[in-house]
Short mmCIF file of N, CA and C and ligand atoms in Angstrom, two decimals:
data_model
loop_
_atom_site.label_atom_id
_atom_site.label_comp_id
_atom_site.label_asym_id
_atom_site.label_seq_id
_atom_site.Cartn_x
_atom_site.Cartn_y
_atom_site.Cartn_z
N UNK A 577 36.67 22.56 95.56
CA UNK A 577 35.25 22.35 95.85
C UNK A 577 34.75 21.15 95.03
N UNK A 578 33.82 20.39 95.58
CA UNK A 578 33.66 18.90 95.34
C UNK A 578 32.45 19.58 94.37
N UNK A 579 32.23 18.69 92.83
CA UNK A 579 31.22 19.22 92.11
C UNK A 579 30.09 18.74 92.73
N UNK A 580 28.91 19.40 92.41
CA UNK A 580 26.87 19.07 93.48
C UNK A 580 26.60 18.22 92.36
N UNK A 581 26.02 17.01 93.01
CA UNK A 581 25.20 16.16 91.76
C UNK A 581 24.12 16.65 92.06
N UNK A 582 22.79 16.72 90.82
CA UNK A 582 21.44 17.12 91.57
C UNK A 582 20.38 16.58 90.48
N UNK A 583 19.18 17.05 90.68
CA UNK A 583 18.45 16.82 89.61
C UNK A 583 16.80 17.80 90.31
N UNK A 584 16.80 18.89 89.21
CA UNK A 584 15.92 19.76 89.33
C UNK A 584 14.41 19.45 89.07
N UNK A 585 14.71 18.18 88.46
CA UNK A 585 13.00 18.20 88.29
C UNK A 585 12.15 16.84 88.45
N UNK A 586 11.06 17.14 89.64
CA UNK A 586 10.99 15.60 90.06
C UNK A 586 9.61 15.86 90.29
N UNK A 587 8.60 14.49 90.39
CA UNK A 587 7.50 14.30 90.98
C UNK A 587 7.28 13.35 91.76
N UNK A 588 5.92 13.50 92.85
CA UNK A 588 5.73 12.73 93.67
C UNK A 588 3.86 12.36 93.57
N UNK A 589 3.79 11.61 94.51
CA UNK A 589 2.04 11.44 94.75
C UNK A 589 1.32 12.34 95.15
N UNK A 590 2.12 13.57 94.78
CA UNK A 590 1.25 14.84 95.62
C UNK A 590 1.03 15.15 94.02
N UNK A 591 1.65 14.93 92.54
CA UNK A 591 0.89 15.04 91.28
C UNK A 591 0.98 13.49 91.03
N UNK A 592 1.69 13.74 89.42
CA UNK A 592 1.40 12.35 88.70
C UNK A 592 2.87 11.07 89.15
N UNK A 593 3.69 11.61 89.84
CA UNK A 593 4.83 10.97 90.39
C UNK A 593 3.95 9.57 91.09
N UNK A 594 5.23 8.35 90.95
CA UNK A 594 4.89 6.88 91.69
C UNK A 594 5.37 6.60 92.87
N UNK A 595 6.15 7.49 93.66
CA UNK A 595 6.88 7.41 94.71
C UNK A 595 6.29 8.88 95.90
N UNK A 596 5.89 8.56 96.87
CA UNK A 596 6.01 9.60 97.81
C UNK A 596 6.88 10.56 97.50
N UNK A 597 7.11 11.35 98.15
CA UNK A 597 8.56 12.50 98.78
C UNK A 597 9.11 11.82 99.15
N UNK A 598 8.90 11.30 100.29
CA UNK A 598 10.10 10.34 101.31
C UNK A 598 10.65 9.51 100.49
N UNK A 599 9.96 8.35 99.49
CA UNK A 599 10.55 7.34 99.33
C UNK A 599 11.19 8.13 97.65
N UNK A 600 11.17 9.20 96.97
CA UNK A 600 11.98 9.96 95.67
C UNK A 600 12.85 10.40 96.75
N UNK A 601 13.22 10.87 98.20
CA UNK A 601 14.06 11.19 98.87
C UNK A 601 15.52 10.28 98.87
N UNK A 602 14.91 9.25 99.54
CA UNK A 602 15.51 7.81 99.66
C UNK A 602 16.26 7.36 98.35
N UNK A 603 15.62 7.32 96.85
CA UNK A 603 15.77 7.37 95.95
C UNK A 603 16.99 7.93 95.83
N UNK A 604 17.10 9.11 95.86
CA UNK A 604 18.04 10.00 95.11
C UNK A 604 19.38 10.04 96.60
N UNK A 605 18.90 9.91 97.55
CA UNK A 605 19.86 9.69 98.62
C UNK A 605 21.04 8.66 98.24
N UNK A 606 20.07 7.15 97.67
CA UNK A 606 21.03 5.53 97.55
C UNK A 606 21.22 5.98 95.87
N UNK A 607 20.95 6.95 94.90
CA UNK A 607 21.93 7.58 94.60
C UNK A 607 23.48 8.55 94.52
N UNK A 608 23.27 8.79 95.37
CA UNK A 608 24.98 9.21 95.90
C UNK A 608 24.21 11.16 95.69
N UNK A 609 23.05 11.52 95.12
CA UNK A 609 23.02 12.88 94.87
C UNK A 609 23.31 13.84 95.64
N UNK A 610 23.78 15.17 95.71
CA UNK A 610 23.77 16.12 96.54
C UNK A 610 22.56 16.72 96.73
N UNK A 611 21.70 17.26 96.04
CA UNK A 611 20.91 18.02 95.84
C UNK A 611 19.59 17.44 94.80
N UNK A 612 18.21 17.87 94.83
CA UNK A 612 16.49 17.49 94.69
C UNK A 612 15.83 18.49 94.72
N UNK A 613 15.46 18.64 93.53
CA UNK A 613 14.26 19.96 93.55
C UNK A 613 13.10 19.20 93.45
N UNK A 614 11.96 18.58 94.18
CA UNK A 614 10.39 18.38 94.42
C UNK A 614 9.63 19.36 93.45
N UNK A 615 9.00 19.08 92.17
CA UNK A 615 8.58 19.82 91.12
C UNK A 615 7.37 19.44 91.01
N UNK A 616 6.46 19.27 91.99
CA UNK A 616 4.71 18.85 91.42
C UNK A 616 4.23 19.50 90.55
N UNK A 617 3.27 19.48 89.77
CA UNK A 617 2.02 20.04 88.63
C UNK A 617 2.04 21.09 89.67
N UNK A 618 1.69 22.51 89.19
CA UNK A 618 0.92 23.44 89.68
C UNK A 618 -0.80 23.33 89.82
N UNK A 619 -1.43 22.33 88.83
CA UNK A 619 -2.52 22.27 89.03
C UNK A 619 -2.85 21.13 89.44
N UNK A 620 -1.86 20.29 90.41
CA UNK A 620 -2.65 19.37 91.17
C UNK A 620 -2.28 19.54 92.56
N UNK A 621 -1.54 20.56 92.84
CA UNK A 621 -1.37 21.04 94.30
C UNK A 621 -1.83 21.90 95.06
N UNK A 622 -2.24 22.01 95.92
CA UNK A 622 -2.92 23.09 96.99
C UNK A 622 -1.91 23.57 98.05
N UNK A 623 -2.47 23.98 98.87
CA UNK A 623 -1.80 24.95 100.14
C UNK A 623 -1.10 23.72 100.89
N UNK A 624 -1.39 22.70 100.72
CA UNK A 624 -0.79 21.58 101.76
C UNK A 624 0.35 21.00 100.89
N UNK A 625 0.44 20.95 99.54
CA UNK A 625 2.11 20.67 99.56
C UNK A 625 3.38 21.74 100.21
N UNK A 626 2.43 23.08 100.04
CA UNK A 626 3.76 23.69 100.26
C UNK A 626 3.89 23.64 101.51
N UNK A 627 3.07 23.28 102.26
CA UNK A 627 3.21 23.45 103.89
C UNK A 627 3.70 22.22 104.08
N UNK A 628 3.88 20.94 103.40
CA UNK A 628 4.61 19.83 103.74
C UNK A 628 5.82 19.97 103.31
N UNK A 629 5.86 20.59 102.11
CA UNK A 629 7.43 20.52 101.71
C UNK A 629 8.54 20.98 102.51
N UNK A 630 8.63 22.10 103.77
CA UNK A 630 9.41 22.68 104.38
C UNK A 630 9.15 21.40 105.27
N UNK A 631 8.69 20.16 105.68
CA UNK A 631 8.65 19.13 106.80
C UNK A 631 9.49 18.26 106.19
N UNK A 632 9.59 17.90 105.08
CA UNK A 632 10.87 16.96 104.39
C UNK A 632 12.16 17.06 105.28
N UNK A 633 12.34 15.83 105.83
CA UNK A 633 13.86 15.44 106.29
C UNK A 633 15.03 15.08 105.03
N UNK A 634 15.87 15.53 105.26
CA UNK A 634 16.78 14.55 103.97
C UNK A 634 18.67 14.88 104.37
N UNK A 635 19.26 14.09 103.74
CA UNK A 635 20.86 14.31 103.70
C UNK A 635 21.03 15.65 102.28
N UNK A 636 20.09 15.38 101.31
CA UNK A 636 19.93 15.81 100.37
C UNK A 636 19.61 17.30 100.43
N UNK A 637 20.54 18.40 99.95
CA UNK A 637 20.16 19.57 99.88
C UNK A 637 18.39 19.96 98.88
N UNK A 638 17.55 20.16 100.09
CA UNK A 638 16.27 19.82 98.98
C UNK A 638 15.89 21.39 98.36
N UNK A 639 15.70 21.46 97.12
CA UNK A 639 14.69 22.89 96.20
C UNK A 639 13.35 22.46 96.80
N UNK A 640 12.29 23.55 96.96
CA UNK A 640 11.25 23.60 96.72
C UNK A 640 10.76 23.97 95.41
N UNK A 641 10.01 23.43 94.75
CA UNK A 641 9.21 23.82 93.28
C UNK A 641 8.34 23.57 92.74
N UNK A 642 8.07 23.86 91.47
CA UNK A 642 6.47 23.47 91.07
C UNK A 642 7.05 23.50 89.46
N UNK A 643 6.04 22.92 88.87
CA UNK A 643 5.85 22.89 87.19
C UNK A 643 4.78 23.48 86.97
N UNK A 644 5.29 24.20 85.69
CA UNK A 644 4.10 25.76 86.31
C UNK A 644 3.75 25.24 84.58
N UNK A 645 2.24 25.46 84.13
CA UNK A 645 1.58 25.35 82.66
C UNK A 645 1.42 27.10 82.79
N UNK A 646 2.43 26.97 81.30
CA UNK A 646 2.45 28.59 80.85
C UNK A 646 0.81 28.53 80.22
N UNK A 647 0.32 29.70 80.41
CA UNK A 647 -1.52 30.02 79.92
C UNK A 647 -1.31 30.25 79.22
N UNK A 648 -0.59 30.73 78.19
CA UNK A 648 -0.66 31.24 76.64
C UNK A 648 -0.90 29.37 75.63
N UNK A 649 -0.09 28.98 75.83
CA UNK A 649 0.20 27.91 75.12
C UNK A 649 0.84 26.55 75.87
N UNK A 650 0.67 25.24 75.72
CA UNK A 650 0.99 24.06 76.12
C UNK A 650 2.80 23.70 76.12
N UNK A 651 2.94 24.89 77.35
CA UNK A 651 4.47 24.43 77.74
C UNK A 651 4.13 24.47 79.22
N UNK A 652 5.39 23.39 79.81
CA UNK A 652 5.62 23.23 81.10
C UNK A 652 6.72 24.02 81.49
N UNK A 653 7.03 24.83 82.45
CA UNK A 653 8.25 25.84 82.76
C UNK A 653 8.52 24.76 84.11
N UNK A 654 9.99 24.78 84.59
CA UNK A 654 10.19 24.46 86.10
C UNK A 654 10.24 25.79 86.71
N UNK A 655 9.55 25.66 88.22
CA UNK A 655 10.19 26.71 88.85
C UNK A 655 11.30 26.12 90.00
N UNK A 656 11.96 26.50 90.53
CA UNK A 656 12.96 25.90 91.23
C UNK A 656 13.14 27.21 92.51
N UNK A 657 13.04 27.03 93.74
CA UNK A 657 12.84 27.84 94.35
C UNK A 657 13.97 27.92 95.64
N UNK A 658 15.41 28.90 95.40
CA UNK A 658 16.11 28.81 96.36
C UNK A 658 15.75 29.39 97.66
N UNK A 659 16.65 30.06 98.43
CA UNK A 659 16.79 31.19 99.50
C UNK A 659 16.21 32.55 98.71
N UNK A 660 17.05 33.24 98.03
CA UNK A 660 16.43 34.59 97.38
C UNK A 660 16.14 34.04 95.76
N UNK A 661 16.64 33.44 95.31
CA UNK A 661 17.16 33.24 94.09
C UNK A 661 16.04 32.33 93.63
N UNK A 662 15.63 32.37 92.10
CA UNK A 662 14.55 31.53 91.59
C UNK A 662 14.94 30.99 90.08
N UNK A 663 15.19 29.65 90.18
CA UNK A 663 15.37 29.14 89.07
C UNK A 663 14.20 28.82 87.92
N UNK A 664 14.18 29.63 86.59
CA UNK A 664 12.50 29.33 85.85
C UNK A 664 13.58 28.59 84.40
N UNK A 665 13.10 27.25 84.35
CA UNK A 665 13.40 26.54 83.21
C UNK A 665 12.36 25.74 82.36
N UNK A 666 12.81 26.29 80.97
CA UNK A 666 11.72 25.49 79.71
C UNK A 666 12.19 24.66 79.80
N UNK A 667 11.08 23.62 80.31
CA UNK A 667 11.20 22.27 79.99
C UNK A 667 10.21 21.41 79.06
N UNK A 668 11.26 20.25 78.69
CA UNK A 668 11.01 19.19 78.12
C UNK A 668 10.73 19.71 76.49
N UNK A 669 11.41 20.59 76.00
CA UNK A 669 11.07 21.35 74.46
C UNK A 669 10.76 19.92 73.72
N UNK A 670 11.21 18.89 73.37
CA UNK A 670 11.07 17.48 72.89
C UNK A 670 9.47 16.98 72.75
N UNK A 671 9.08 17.02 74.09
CA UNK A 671 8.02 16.78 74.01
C UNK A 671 7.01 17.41 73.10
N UNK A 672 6.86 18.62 72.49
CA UNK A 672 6.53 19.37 72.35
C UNK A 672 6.95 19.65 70.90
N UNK A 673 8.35 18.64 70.67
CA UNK A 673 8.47 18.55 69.07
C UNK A 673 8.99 19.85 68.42
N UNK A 674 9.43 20.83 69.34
CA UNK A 674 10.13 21.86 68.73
C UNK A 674 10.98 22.24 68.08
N UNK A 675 11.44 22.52 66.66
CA UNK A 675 12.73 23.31 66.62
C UNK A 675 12.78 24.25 67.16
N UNK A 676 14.63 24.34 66.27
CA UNK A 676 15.22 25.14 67.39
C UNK A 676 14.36 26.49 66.95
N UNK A 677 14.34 26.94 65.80
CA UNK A 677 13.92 28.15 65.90
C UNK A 677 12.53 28.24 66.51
N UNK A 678 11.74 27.48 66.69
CA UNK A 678 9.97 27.34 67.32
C UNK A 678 10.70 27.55 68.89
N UNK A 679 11.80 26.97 69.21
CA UNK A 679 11.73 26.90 70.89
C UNK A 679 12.70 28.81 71.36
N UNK A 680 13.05 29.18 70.24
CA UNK A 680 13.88 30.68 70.16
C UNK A 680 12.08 31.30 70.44
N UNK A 681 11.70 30.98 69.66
CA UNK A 681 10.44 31.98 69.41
C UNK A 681 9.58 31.92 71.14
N UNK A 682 9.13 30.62 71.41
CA UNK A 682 8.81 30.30 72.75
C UNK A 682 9.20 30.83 73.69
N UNK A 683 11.06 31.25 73.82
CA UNK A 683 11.36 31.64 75.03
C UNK A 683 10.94 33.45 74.57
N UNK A 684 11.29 34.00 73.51
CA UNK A 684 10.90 35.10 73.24
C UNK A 684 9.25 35.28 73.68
N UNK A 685 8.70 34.55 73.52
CA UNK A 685 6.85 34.91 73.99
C UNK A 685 6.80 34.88 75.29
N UNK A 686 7.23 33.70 75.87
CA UNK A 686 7.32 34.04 77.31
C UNK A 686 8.06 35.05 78.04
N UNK A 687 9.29 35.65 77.55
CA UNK A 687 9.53 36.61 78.20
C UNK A 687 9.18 37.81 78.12
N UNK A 688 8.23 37.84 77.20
CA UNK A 688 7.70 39.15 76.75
C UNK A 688 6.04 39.16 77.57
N UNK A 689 5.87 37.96 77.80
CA UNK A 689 4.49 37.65 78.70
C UNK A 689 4.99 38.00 80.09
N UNK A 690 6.67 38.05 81.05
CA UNK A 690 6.72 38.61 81.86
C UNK A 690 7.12 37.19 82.48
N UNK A 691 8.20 36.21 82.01
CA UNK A 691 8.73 35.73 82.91
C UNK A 691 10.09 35.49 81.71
N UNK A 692 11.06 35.26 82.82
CA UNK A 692 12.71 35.48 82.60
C UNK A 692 12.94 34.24 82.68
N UNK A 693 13.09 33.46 81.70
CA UNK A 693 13.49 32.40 81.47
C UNK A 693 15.08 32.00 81.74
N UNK A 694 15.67 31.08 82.80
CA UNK A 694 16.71 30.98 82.95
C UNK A 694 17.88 29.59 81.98
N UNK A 695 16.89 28.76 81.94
CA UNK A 695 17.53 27.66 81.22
C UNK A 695 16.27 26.75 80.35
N UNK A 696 17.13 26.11 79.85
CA UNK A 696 16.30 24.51 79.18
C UNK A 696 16.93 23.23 79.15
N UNK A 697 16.03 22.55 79.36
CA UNK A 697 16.09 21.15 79.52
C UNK A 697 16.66 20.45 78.22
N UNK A 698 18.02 20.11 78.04
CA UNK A 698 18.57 19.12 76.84
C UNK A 698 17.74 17.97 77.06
N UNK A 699 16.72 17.55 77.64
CA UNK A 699 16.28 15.84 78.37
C UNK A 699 14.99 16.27 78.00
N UNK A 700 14.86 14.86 77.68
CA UNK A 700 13.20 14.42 77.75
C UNK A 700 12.84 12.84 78.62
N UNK A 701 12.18 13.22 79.94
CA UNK A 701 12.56 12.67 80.65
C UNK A 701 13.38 11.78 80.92
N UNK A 702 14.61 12.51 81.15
CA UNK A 702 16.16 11.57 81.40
C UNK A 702 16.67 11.27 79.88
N UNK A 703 15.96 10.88 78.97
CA UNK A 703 16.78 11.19 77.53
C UNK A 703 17.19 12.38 77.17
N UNK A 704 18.84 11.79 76.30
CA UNK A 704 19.29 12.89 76.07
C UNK A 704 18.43 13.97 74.33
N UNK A 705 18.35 14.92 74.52
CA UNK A 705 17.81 15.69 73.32
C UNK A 705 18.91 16.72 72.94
N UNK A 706 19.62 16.26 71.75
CA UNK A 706 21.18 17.10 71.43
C UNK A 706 20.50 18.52 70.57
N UNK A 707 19.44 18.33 70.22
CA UNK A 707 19.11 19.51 69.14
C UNK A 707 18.72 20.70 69.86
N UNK A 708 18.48 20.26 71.35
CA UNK A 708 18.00 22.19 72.64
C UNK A 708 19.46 22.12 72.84
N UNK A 709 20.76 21.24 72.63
CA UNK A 709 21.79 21.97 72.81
C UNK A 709 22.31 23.23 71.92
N UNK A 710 21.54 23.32 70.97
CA UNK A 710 22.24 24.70 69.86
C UNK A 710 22.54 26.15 70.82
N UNK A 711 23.46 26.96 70.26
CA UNK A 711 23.73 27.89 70.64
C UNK A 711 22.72 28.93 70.11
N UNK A 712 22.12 28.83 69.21
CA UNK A 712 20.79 29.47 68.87
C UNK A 712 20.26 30.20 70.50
N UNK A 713 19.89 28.87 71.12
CA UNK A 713 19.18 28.77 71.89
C UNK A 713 19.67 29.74 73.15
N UNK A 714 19.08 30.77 74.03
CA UNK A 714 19.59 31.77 74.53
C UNK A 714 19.37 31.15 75.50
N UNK A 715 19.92 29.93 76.45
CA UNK A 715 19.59 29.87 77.83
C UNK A 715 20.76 28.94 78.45
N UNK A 716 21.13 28.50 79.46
CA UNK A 716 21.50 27.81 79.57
C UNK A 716 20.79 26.51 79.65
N UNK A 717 21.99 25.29 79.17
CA UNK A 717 21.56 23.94 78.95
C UNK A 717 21.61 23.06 80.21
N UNK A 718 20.45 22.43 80.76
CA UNK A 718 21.00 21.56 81.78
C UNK A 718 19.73 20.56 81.20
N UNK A 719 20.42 19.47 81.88
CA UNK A 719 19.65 17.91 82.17
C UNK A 719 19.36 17.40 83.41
N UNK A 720 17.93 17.02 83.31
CA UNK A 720 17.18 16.34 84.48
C UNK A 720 16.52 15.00 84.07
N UNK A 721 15.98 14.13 85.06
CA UNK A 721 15.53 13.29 84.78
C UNK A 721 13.77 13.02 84.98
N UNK A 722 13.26 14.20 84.61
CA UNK A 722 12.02 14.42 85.04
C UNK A 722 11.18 13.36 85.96
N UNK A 723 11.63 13.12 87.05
CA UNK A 723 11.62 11.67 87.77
C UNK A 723 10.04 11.35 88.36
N UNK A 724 9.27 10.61 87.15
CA UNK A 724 7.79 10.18 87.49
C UNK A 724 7.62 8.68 88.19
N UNK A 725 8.84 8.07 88.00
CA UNK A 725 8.99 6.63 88.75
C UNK A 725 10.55 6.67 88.60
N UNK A 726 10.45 4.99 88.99
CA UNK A 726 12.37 4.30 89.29
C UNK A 726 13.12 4.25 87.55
N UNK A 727 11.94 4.38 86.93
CA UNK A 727 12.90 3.95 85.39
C UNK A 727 13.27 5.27 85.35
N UNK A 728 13.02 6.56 85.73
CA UNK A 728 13.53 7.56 85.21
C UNK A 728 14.59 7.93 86.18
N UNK A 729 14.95 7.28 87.58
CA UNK A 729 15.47 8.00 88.64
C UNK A 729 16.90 7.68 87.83
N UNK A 730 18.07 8.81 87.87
CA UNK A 730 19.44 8.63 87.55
C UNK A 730 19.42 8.81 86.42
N UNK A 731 18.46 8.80 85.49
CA UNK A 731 19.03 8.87 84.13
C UNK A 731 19.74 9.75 83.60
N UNK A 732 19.59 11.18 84.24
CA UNK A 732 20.36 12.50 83.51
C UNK A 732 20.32 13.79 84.91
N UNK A 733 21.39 14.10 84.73
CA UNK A 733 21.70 15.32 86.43
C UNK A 733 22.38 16.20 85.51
N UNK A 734 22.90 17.24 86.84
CA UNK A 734 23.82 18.32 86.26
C UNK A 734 24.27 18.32 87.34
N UNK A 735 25.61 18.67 87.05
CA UNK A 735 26.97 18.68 88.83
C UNK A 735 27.47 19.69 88.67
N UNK A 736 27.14 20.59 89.34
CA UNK A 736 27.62 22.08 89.77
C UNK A 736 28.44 22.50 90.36
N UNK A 737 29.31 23.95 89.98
CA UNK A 737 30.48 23.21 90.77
C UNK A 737 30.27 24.97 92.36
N UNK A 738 29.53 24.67 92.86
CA UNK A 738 29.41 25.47 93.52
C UNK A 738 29.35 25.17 95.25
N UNK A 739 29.16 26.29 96.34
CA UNK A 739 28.75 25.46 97.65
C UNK A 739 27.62 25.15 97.63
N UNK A 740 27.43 24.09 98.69
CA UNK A 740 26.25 23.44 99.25
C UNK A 740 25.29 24.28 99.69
N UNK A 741 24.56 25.14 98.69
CA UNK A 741 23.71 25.85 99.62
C UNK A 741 22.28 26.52 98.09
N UNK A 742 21.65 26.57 98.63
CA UNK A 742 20.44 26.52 97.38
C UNK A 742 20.80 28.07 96.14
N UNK A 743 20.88 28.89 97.04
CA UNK A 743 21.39 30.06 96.34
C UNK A 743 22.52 29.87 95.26
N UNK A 744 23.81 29.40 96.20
CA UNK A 744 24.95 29.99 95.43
C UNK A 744 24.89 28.52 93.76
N UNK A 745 23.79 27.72 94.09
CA UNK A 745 23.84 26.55 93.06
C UNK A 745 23.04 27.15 91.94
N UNK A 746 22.00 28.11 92.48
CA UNK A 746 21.05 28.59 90.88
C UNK A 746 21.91 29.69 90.44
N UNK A 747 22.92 30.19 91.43
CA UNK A 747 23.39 31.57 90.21
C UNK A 747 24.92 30.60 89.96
N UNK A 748 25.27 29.87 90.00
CA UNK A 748 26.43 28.80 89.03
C UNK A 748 25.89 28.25 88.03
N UNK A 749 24.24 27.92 88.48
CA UNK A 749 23.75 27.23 87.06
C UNK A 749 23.54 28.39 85.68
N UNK A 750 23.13 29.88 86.55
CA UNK A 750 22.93 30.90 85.69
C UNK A 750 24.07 30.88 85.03
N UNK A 751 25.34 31.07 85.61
CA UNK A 751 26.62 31.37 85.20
C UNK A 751 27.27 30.38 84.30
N UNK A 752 26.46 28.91 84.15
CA UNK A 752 27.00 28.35 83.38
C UNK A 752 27.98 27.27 83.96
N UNK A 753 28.51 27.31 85.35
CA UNK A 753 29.30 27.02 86.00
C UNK A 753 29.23 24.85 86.62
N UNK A 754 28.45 24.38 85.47
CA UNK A 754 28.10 23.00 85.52
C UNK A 754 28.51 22.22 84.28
N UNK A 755 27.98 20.99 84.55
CA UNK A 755 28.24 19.75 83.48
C UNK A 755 27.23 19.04 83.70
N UNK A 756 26.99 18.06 82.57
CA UNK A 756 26.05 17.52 82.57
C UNK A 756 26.20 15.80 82.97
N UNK A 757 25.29 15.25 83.29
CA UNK A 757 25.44 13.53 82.99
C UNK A 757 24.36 12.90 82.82
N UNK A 758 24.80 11.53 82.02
CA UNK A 758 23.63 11.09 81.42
C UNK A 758 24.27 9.30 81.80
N UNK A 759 23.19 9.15 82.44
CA UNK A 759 23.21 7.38 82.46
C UNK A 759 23.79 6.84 81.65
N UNK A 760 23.30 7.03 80.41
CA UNK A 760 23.60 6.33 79.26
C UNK A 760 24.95 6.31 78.36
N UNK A 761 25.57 7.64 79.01
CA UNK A 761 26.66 7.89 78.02
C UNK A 761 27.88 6.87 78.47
ZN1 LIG B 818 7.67 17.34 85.04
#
């Protein structure tokens, strides 16, 4: 099985993203990617992204998702939204200036607030951040390129080694069953 290139977390002009859908499509297409999760702000979208997002054409196996602002405190979660299956990842801990033990404590509050945290983001947009790699850290590690324009497109993916299909890619990512890449390395 051929490994999935992808990248879970992206924006468009439907939030603070510089590129349409179509043309972050195109993007990540004349990248060679397999797979695009569409991640707008939760609070700059209404009923009409989600009703556009199922109209997206692509070669690209596409996620539906959102970046959800946890209400307790100033974190961004991804949601990543397969067939049955729902990918919820802390992202961007960097931003946010966390250690490791502050970002242990974080995923502990949130899951005790009633969401199941599946992974975290080693990246701050598309940079690599080696210190959310600790084993401390109870989640799995993946990298995205939080893609707000072209400087961030490619910088950091994860290649999965699973089939082409939205499901069986979030429970490989659960399982651990990926690698990472980084532009830069
Ligand atoms: Zn984002």
């Amino acid at each position: 099985m051929p490994w999935l290139r992808g990248n879970l977390h992206a924006h468009t002009t439907w939030s603070d993203g510089v590129k349409n859908a179509n043309q972050l499509i195109a993007a990540y297409e004349a990248l060679g990617y397999d797979f695009l999760a569409i991640t707008d702000h939760e609070n700059w979208v209404d009923d009409g992204y989600w009703q556009a997002l199922p109209r997206l054409a692509s070669k690209l196996l596409l996620f539906h998702g959102v970046e959800l602002n946890w209400p307790r405190f100033d974190q961004h979660i991804g949601k990543v939204i397969g067939d049955r299956e729902t990918l919820h990842v802390l992202n961007h801990p960097a931003r946010y200036q966390l250690s490791v033990a502050q970002t242990v404590e974080r995923i502990r509050r949130i899951r005790a607030g009633g969401l199941d945290l599946d992974a975290i983001e080693v990246t701050e947009t598309g940079q690599r951040r080696p210190i959310y790699e600790s084993a401390e850290i109870p989640l799995v590690k993946i990298a995205t390129d939080d893609a707000h324009g072209p400087i961030h497109f490619g910088q950091a993916w994860i290649e999965v080694d699973a089939p082409r299909k939205r499901d069986a890619i979030i429970r490989a990512i659960r399982a651990g069953e990926f690698r990472l890449g980084f532009a830069t390395d």
